[in-house]
Structure formats: structure tokens, C-alpha cells
Coordinates of C-alpha atoms and ligand atoms in Angstrom, one line a residue:
M473 CA -12.5 -9.5 7.2
H474 CA -13.5 -8.9 3.7
H475 CA -16.6 -9.0 1.5
F476 CA -15.5 -11.6 -1.1
S477 CA -17.5 -14.8 -0.6
Y478 CA -19.2 -17.7 -2.4
R479 CA -22.9 -17.5 -3.0
D480 CA -24.7 -20.1 -5.1
G481 CA -21.4 -21.6 -6.1
L482 CA -19.9 -18.4 -7.4
L483 CA -17.4 -16.0 -5.9
H484 CA -18.9 -12.6 -5.3
A485 CA -17.5 -9.2 -4.5
E486 CA -20.3 -8.0 -2.2
D487 CA -23.4 -8.7 -4.2
V488 CA -21.8 -8.9 -7.6
P489 CA -20.7 -12.3 -9.1
L490 CA -17.2 -12.0 -10.4
T491 CA -18.3 -13.8 -13.5
R492 CA -20.4 -10.7 -14.4
I493 CA -17.4 -8.4 -14.1
A494 CA -15.2 -10.7 -16.1
E495 CA -17.8 -10.7 -18.9
Q496 CA -18.2 -7.0 -19.0
V497 CA -14.7 -5.7 -18.3
G498 CA -12.6 -8.6 -19.5
T499 CA -9.6 -10.1 -17.6
P500 CA -7.3 -9.5 -16.0
C501 CA -8.8 -6.8 -13.8
Y502 CA -8.7 -5.7 -10.2
V503 CA -11.9 -5.7 -8.2
Y504 CA -12.2 -3.6 -5.0
S505 CA -14.9 -3.8 -2.4
T506 CA -16.4 -0.6 -1.0
A507 CA -17.7 -2.3 2.1
T508 CA -14.3 -3.7 2.9
L509 CA -12.5 -0.5 2.5
T510 CA -15.1 1.3 4.5
R511 CA -15.0 -1.3 7.3
H512 CA -11.2 -1.0 7.6
V513 CA -11.1 2.8 7.8
R514 CA -13.8 2.7 10.4
A515 CA -11.9 0.1 12.3
F516 CA -8.9 2.4 12.5
A517 CA -11.1 5.4 13.4
D518 CA -12.9 3.5 16.1
A519 CA -9.7 2.1 17.5
F520 CA -8.2 5.6 17.8
S521 CA -11.3 7.3 19.1
G522 CA -10.5 9.3 22.2
L523 CA -7.0 10.0 20.9
D524 CA -6.1 13.1 18.9
A525 CA -5.2 11.1 15.9
M526 CA -5.4 11.6 12.1
I527 CA -5.6 8.5 9.9
C528 CA -3.7 9.1 6.7
F529 CA -4.2 6.4 4.1
A530 CA -0.8 5.6 2.5
M531 CA -1.8 6.0 -1.1
K532 CA 1.2 4.2 -2.5
A533 CA -0.7 1.0 -1.5
N534 CA -3.6 1.9 -3.8
G535 CA -3.7 5.2 -5.6
N536 CA -6.9 4.8 -7.6
R537 CA -8.9 8.0 -7.6
A538 CA -12.2 6.4 -6.7
V539 CA -10.6 4.5 -3.8
L540 CA -9.1 7.8 -2.6
R541 CA -12.4 9.6 -3.0
L542 CA -14.1 6.9 -0.9
L543 CA -11.5 6.9 1.8
T544 CA -11.2 10.7 2.1
G545 CA -15.0 10.9 2.1
L546 CA -14.9 8.7 5.2
G547 CA -12.6 11.2 6.9
A548 CA -9.2 9.7 6.1
G549 CA -6.3 12.0 5.2
V550 CA -3.6 10.9 2.8
D551 CA 0.1 10.0 3.1
V552 CA 1.9 10.7 -0.1
V553 CA 5.5 10.0 -1.1
S554 CA 6.0 12.1 -4.2
G555 CA 4.8 15.2 -5.9
G556 CA 2.9 13.0 -8.4
E557 CA 1.0 11.3 -5.6
M558 CA 0.2 14.7 -4.0
A559 CA -1.2 16.0 -7.3
L560 CA -3.3 12.8 -7.7
A561 CA -4.6 13.0 -4.1
L562 CA -5.6 16.6 -4.6
A563 CA -7.3 15.8 -7.9
A564 CA -9.2 13.0 -6.1
G565 CA -10.5 15.7 -3.7
A566 CA -8.2 15.2 -0.7
R567 CA -7.9 18.3 1.5
A568 CA -4.3 19.6 1.5
D569 CA -4.4 20.2 5.2
R570 CA -5.0 16.4 5.6
I571 CA -2.0 15.4 3.5
V572 CA 1.3 14.3 4.9
F573 CA 4.2 14.4 2.4
S574 CA 6.7 11.6 3.1
G575 CA 9.5 10.1 1.0
V576 CA 13.3 9.9 1.1
G577 CA 14.2 12.2 -1.7
K578 CA 12.0 15.2 -2.2
T579 CA 13.1 17.6 -4.9
A580 CA 12.9 21.4 -4.6
A581 CA 10.1 21.4 -7.1
E582 CA 8.1 18.9 -5.0
M583 CA 8.8 20.9 -1.8
T584 CA 7.5 24.0 -3.5
A585 CA 4.4 22.3 -4.7
A586 CA 3.7 20.9 -1.2
L587 CA 4.2 24.3 0.4
E588 CA 2.1 26.1 -2.2
A589 CA -0.7 23.5 -1.7
G590 CA -0.5 24.0 2.0
V591 CA 0.0 20.4 3.1
H592 CA -0.4 19.4 6.8
Q593 CA 3.1 18.2 7.2
I594 CA 6.3 17.4 5.4
N595 CA 8.3 14.5 6.8
V596 CA 12.0 15.2 6.4
E597 CA 14.3 12.2 6.1
S598 CA 17.9 13.6 6.1
E599 CA 19.9 16.7 7.0
P600 CA 20.5 17.8 3.4
E601 CA 16.7 17.5 2.8
L602 CA 16.1 19.7 5.9
E603 CA 18.5 22.4 4.7
A604 CA 17.0 22.2 1.2
L605 CA 13.4 22.6 2.6
D606 CA 14.5 25.5 4.7
A607 CA 15.8 27.3 1.7
V608 CA 12.7 26.6 -0.4
A609 CA 10.4 27.7 2.4
R610 CA 12.4 30.9 3.0
G611 CA 12.3 31.6 -0.8
L612 CA 8.5 31.4 -0.6
G613 CA 8.4 33.6 2.5
T614 CA 6.9 30.8 4.5
R615 CA 7.7 28.2 7.1
A616 CA 7.4 24.5 6.4
P617 CA 5.5 22.4 8.9
V618 CA 8.0 19.6 9.5
A619 CA 8.3 16.3 11.3
I620 CA 11.7 14.7 11.2
R621 CA 11.7 11.0 10.4
V622 CA 14.0 9.1 12.7
N623 CA 15.2 5.5 12.3
P624 CA 14.6 3.8 15.6
D625 CA 16.8 0.8 14.6
V626 CA 14.3 -1.9 15.5
D627 CA 13.8 -5.1 13.6
A628 CA 10.3 -5.3 12.2
A629 CA 10.7 -9.0 11.6
T630 CA 9.3 -8.8 8.1
H631 CA 10.6 -9.5 4.6
H632 CA 14.0 -7.9 4.1
K633 CA 12.7 -6.0 1.1
I634 CA 10.0 -4.2 3.1
T635 CA 11.8 -3.4 6.4
T636 CA 12.7 0.2 6.8
G637 CA 13.5 0.8 10.5
K638 CA 16.9 -0.8 10.8
A639 CA 20.0 1.4 11.0
E640 CA 21.3 0.0 7.7
N641 CA 18.1 1.1 5.8
K642 CA 18.0 4.3 3.7
F643 CA 15.0 5.7 5.6
G644 CA 15.1 8.4 8.2
I645 CA 17.8 10.0 10.4
E646 CA 20.0 7.7 12.4
W647 CA 19.0 7.5 16.0
T648 CA 22.4 8.7 17.2
S649 CA 22.2 11.9 15.2
A650 CA 18.6 12.7 16.0
R651 CA 19.1 15.2 18.8
R652 CA 21.6 17.2 16.9
V653 CA 19.4 17.4 13.8
F654 CA 16.3 18.4 15.8
R655 CA 18.3 21.1 17.5
R656 CA 19.5 22.3 14.1
A657 CA 15.9 22.3 12.8
M658 CA 14.9 24.6 15.7
T659 CA 17.3 27.3 14.4
L660 CA 16.1 27.3 10.8
E661 CA 13.8 30.1 9.9
G662 CA 12.1 28.3 7.1
I663 CA 11.3 25.3 9.3
A664 CA 8.3 25.1 11.7
L665 CA 9.3 22.0 13.6
K666 CA 6.3 20.0 14.7
G667 CA 7.6 16.7 15.8
I668 CA 8.8 13.2 15.1
A669 CA 7.9 10.8 12.3
L670 CA 8.8 7.1 11.9
H671 CA 7.8 4.1 9.8
I672 CA 9.5 0.8 10.6
G673 CA 8.4 -1.4 7.7
S674 CA 5.4 -3.1 6.2
Q675 CA 3.5 -6.4 6.6
I676 CA 4.3 -6.5 10.3
L677 CA 2.4 -9.2 12.0
D678 CA 3.5 -8.7 15.6
L679 CA 3.0 -5.7 17.9
A680 CA 6.4 -6.1 19.6
P681 CA 8.4 -4.1 17.0
F682 CA 5.8 -1.3 17.1
E683 CA 6.0 -1.3 20.9
A684 CA 9.8 -1.2 20.9
A685 CA 9.9 1.6 18.4
F686 CA 7.2 3.7 20.1
L687 CA 9.0 3.3 23.5
K688 CA 12.2 4.6 21.9
V689 CA 10.3 7.5 20.5
R690 CA 8.9 8.2 23.9
D691 CA 12.4 8.4 25.3
L692 CA 13.4 10.7 22.4
V693 CA 10.5 13.0 23.1
A694 CA 11.7 13.5 26.7
L695 CA 15.3 14.1 25.6
L696 CA 14.2 16.6 22.9
R697 CA 11.8 18.5 25.2
A698 CA 14.6 18.8 27.7
D699 CA 16.7 20.3 24.9
G700 CA 13.9 22.9 24.3
V701 CA 12.8 21.3 21.1
T702 CA 9.1 21.4 20.2
V703 CA 7.4 18.0 19.9
E704 CA 3.7 18.6 19.3
R705 CA 3.1 15.8 16.8
L706 CA 4.0 12.2 16.4
D707 CA 3.6 10.5 13.1
L708 CA 3.8 6.7 13.8
G709 CA 3.8 5.5 10.2
G710 CA 2.0 2.5 8.9
G711 CA 3.0 -1.1 8.6
L712 CA 0.3 -3.3 10.1
G713 CA 0.1 -6.5 8.1
V714 CA -2.7 -8.5 6.6
P715 CA -3.1 -12.3 6.3
Y716 CA -2.1 -13.4 2.8
R717 CA -2.5 -17.2 3.2
H718 CA -5.0 -19.3 5.0
G719 CA -3.5 -20.4 8.2
D720 CA -1.2 -17.3 8.5
N721 CA -1.1 -15.9 11.9
A722 CA -3.8 -13.4 12.1
P723 CA -2.3 -9.9 12.3
P724 CA -3.2 -7.8 15.3
P725 CA -6.5 -5.9 14.8
P726 CA -6.3 -2.1 14.7
A727 CA -7.8 -2.0 18.2
A728 CA -4.8 -3.9 19.6
Y729 CA -2.4 -1.7 17.7
A730 CA -4.1 1.4 19.0
D731 CA -3.8 0.0 22.5
V732 CA 0.0 -0.1 22.1
V733 CA -0.1 3.5 20.8
R734 CA -2.2 4.6 23.8
R735 CA 0.1 2.8 26.3
T736 CA 3.4 4.0 24.9
V737 CA 2.8 7.5 23.6
G738 CA -0.8 8.3 24.4
D739 CA 0.0 10.5 27.4
L740 CA 2.6 12.8 25.7
G741 CA 0.2 15.5 24.7
C742 CA 1.0 15.0 21.0
A743 CA -1.3 15.0 18.1
L744 CA -0.9 11.6 16.4
T745 CA -0.8 10.6 12.8
I746 CA -0.9 7.0 11.6
E747 CA -0.4 6.0 8.0
P748 CA -1.9 2.5 7.3
G749 CA -1.9 1.4 3.7
R750 CA -1.9 -2.3 3.3
A751 CA -4.1 -2.9 6.4
I752 CA -6.9 -0.7 4.7
A753 CA -6.6 -1.8 1.1
G754 CA -4.9 -5.2 1.1
N755 CA -7.8 -7.6 1.4
A756 CA -10.3 -5.1 -0.1
G757 CA -9.2 -6.2 -3.5
V758 CA -8.7 -9.2 -5.8
L759 CA -7.1 -9.7 -9.1
L760 CA -9.5 -11.5 -11.4
S761 CA -7.9 -13.7 -14.1
R762 CA -8.8 -16.4 -16.6
V763 CA -7.0 -19.6 -17.3
I764 CA -5.6 -19.6 -20.9
Y765 CA -4.1 -23.1 -20.9
R766 CA -3.5 -26.0 -18.7
K767 CA -0.2 -27.5 -19.6
E768 CA 1.0 -30.9 -18.4
G769 CA 4.8 -30.8 -18.1
V770 CA 6.9 -33.9 -17.5
T771 CA 7.3 -33.2 -13.8
K772 CA 4.7 -30.6 -13.2
A773 CA 1.3 -29.2 -14.3
F774 CA 0.9 -25.5 -15.1
A775 CA -2.1 -23.3 -15.2
I776 CA -1.1 -20.5 -17.6
V777 CA -3.4 -17.5 -16.7
D778 CA -4.0 -14.1 -18.4
A779 CA -2.7 -12.1 -15.4
A780 CA 1.1 -11.7 -15.1
M781 CA 3.9 -10.2 -13.1
N782 CA 3.3 -6.8 -14.8
D783 CA -0.2 -6.7 -13.3
L784 CA 0.7 -8.0 -9.9
M785 CA 4.4 -7.7 -9.1
R786 CA 4.4 -8.8 -5.5
P787 CA 5.3 -12.5 -6.1
A788 CA 8.2 -11.6 -8.4
L789 CA 9.3 -8.7 -6.2
Y790 CA 8.9 -10.0 -2.7
D791 CA 8.3 -13.7 -3.0
A792 CA 4.8 -13.0 -2.0
E793 CA 2.1 -15.6 -2.1
H794 CA -1.5 -14.8 -2.8
E795 CA -4.2 -17.3 -2.2
I796 CA -5.9 -18.4 -5.4
W797 CA -9.7 -19.0 -5.3
P798 CA -11.5 -20.5 -8.2
V799 CA -14.5 -18.2 -9.1
R800 CA -16.7 -21.3 -9.6
E801 CA -16.7 -22.9 -6.2
A802 CA -15.3 -26.4 -6.2
P803 CA -17.4 -29.1 -4.5
R804 CA -16.1 -30.0 -1.1
D805 CA -15.0 -33.5 -2.3
A806 CA -13.5 -32.2 -5.5
E807 CA -10.2 -33.8 -6.4
R808 CA -7.2 -31.5 -5.9
A809 CA -3.8 -31.6 -7.5
L810 CA -0.6 -29.7 -7.1
I811 CA -0.1 -27.1 -9.9
D812 CA 2.0 -24.1 -10.7
V813 CA 0.1 -21.0 -11.6
V814 CA 2.0 -18.8 -14.0
G815 CA 1.5 -15.8 -16.2
P816 CA 2.4 -15.5 -19.9
V817 CA 5.3 -13.1 -19.5
C818 CA 8.7 -14.3 -20.7
E819 CA 10.3 -14.4 -17.3
S820 CA 10.7 -17.3 -14.9
T821 CA 9.7 -14.9 -12.1
D822 CA 6.3 -14.6 -13.7
T823 CA 5.1 -17.3 -11.3
F824 CA 2.2 -16.7 -8.9
A825 CA 2.3 -20.0 -7.1
R826 CA 4.3 -23.2 -7.1
D827 CA 2.8 -26.5 -6.2
V828 CA -0.5 -25.1 -4.9
S829 CA -3.2 -27.6 -4.2
L830 CA -6.2 -26.5 -6.4
P831 CA -9.2 -28.2 -7.9
P832 CA -8.6 -29.0 -11.6
L833 CA -8.4 -25.7 -13.6
V834 CA -9.1 -25.8 -17.3
T835 CA -9.1 -23.3 -20.1
E836 CA -11.6 -20.4 -19.5
D837 CA -11.9 -21.0 -15.8
L838 CA -11.8 -17.8 -13.7
I839 CA -9.7 -17.4 -10.7
A840 CA -9.1 -14.7 -8.1
F841 CA -5.8 -13.8 -6.6
M842 CA -6.9 -12.7 -3.1
T843 CA -5.6 -9.9 -1.0
A844 CA -4.4 -7.9 -4.0
G845 CA -5.9 -4.5 -3.1
A846 CA -2.6 -3.1 -1.8
Y847 CA 0.7 -2.8 -3.8
G848 CA -1.1 -4.4 -6.8
A849 CA -2.5 -2.1 -9.5
V850 CA -0.2 0.8 -8.4
M851 CA 2.8 -1.2 -9.4
A852 CA 1.4 -2.4 -12.7
N853 CA 3.3 -1.7 -15.9
Q854 CA 3.2 -2.5 -19.6
Y855 CA 6.0 -5.0 -19.8
N856 CA 5.7 -7.4 -22.8
G857 CA 3.3 -4.9 -24.4
R858 CA 0.6 -5.7 -22.0
P859 CA -2.0 -2.9 -21.4
L860 CA -2.2 -1.5 -17.9
V861 CA -4.7 -3.6 -15.9
P862 CA -8.1 -2.1 -15.3
E863 CA -9.7 -1.5 -11.9
V864 CA -13.3 -2.0 -10.9
L865 CA -15.0 -0.7 -7.7
V866 CA -18.0 -2.7 -6.4
D867 CA -20.5 -1.2 -4.0
G868 CA -23.3 -3.5 -3.0
D869 CA -24.9 -4.8 -6.2
R870 CA -23.4 -2.2 -8.5
F871 CA -19.9 -1.8 -10.0
H872 CA -18.0 0.7 -12.0
V873 CA -14.8 0.6 -14.0
V874 CA -12.6 3.1 -12.1
R875 CA -9.6 2.7 -14.4
R876 CA -10.3 1.4 -17.9
R877 CA -7.9 -0.7 -20.0
P878 CA -6.0 1.6 -22.4
T879 CA -6.2 1.0 -26.1
M880 CA -3.2 -0.1 -28.1
E881 CA -3.0 3.5 -29.6
E882 CA -2.9 5.0 -26.1
M883 CA -0.2 2.6 -25.0
G884 CA 2.1 3.8 -27.7
S885 CA 1.0 7.4 -27.6
L886 CA 4.0 8.8 -25.6
E887 CA 6.5 7.4 -28.0
D888 CA 7.8 9.2 -31.0
T889 CA 9.9 8.3 -34.1
P890 CA 13.0 10.5 -34.8
P891 CA 12.8 12.1 -38.2
W892 CA 15.8 10.1 -39.5
L893 CA 14.0 6.9 -38.9
E894 CA 10.7 8.0 -40.5
Ligands
PLP1606 C1 4.7 2.6 2.7 C2 4.5 3.6 3.8 C3 3.4 3.5 4.6 C4 2.3 2.4 4.5 O1 2.8 1.2 4.8 P1 1.8 -0.1 4.9 O2 2.7 -1.2 5.3 O3 1.1 -0.2 3.6 O4 0.8 0.3 6.0 C5 3.2 4.5 5.6 N1 4.2 5.5 5.8 C6 5.2 5.6 5.0 C7 6.2 6.7 5.2 C8 5.5 4.6 4.0 O5 6.5 4.7 3.2

């Protein structure tokens, strides 16, 4: 469910017509809905009520400061995957004791920053990282609160570029080594072992892989406890999917996901963490864009729009498809034609949609790429000399530019000419 809908023939974000945002902010720009973000966090909180569970928003899905402020204000913690994200989360007002630090390759500097900030938990993904964290913590005269990420070797049945829980993936500690590594962690003075972490992938549309992974974790808890290992916490990761296209199978709602958690690991006496990213932010955002040209090729028609792969990388990176809605609602009986929707960047992969059926689009028409609130703006870059795409947050009938478009001077401000080329 989201709060983007047609009213009086115009697509609105909550009570604001997208035409107004396009006029005032220019295109392309991302538009986020406060009501949708709020609804999703509350859905997770309600689903997990009665369980000792912390909901940590995975900010790599959407790291905008205003979005983080909104979500943390509603009680969410934050899952970060780098020292940079941790610093940004703290700057957004997140409480350190509600931050989980994940990621496969933390440097000693990042570990130091995390321990000095006092984060809730550091999720360790390999033996060398465990030893390094032990050394850093001892150096600081402290003990690092740690969960060890295991790789349960389950197939999340999602796109191969976003699956993380198979044995061949780089994430976590292999299942077969888990017991040994946990026992080792118990002996390290700089490590306060808290429990187990896992994250099996993203855009998962079926509960079966979660259930399989959580049941494996349940077995592991029993084995570890028999070994005398402390398991007080389980961090179950994120991964719940969102519908990208009309007619996609609806992903399970948070309540159904929570039922699986309850049934599989709910009785182990562990404090739980979950790390949803996409499920909270995905359909809370759209990328607003304007048609520059309509081009009739020999075999195809193209709408060339002012958003490009540098603004929204998912189609180029993961073959993702985003529904495209015209901002001006087409009449029900409007003629439709097959068209490719492409950006102006000099790459063939700068293609948002091939042969989509859309009402005729002409120069100046506004369109919205739907479900662009997760893994959208965070991945944007300046390829082809294109300024970083702005972001707008809507709340009811008001909106605010929460990241502005940089000026050309700002875009080049980090570069410098060596004296011999002056
Ligand atoms: C990416 C990631 C998440 C969030 O995944 P979603 O599919 O967006 O829910 C959670 N935890 C970890 C460790 C991640 O890397």
C-alpha cells in the first residue's frame, strides 16, 4: 500500500500534485511519502508486538537524513553497513544504542568509530574480522557487542545479484565452520558474544526461504548452547520484497513474516532484531521525470526522458522493472502503444523499460517511476556530468526539498588541477 494516487486526473503524492513538485524543484527528482513510510514502520512494529524485537531500518536502501529522522522518530533503529552510514545515521539523530553495524569488510578505523560511538551491536562476517575486532576492542579497553553472521546456505529464490545466503556468496561464515568460530569468539577478551546474525538476500517474495533459514538457526542455537556459547540475540536480517509490477505476486505482509519468526525462533528467549530496508522504503518513493523527446525509430518508438541510469540504477544493475505512471491520468479508453522508455546517458543499459504499453507520451509530459524509494537515490551518481538527483519529502499537503540539486560549481568542487597543467 502506498499514498501515490490519481486525483482530479493528476498523480498526487499524498495531497500534493506531482506537477507542483516538478514546477518548483525541476526534474528528475525523487518524491517520498511520509504517510507511506510511517505506515510501513508501524506495520512492522505491530507485526512484532509481543516479541522482544528491534526494527532496524537498513539505511542502505534510503539514507536521506529526513527519511532517517522520520523513521527513527517513529522508534526504528538503524542497520548500517559502513562507517560513513554510521556517521550519517548519528548526524540524522539516530541513537547509537539502536544502531547495528553490518557489512563484510569493516576496517579497524570503522570498528574504532563504532565502539567509541557505543553501537548496539557489530555483526562480524569472517574469522579475520573477528580477530581484528577483538584487537581493536582490547586496544580501547572495551568489549565489542558482537553477533556472528552465519550463512545458512538457503536459496532465497531472488535475482542472483541480490542473493546473499548461499554457500558461494561472500557474506557470513560458512555453516560448517560456525560452531568452531562461535567457540573461538567465546575465548576472546575483546569480544562480548551476543548471538547470531543472518541476512539471506533481498526482494524475497516467498516466506519459505525465511522459514528454512530460521529453522536452521534454531538448530544452531541448540548446538551452540550445548557447547556453552551465549546466544541472547538473533538478528534475522531484512529481505522482504515489494511488488514492482502490476500483477506481481503480492509479497507476504509483515504480519505473515512475523508469524514465521514467532513460529521458528520465537520461543528461544532471544532478543530479536530485524533489518527491513526495501519493504519500508520501496514503494514510499517515486522518481519523477519529464519526457524530453518522443522518437519514432524504424522498428520502435522511444520516449527519451530526463531521468537516467545515474539517477536510478536498478534497471541497469539488476534488470529491474519499475512501473511507469503518466502524471496526467490517461482516459480509460486512451489508445496505448508499445514504447521503450530510455534516459539520455550514452549507454545502451540506460533503458528503463522495453516495449511497455503506455498512452502516448509527448515532449514535456511528466511520468513517475513507481516503487523507487529503495536503492534509488542512494545509488545515484554524476555519470555524464549529471548533477545528483534531488529528493523531496511530502507530508500531507506540504513538501520539502530534503536534498537539493547541486550546482555545477559544487559538482566540480572536489577536483583540482595539478600545477603543471595550470
Ligand atoms: C541490504 C541489507 C538489509 C536490507 O535488505 P532489504 O532487502 O532492503 O530489506 C538488511 N541487512 C543487511 C545486513 C543488509 O546487507
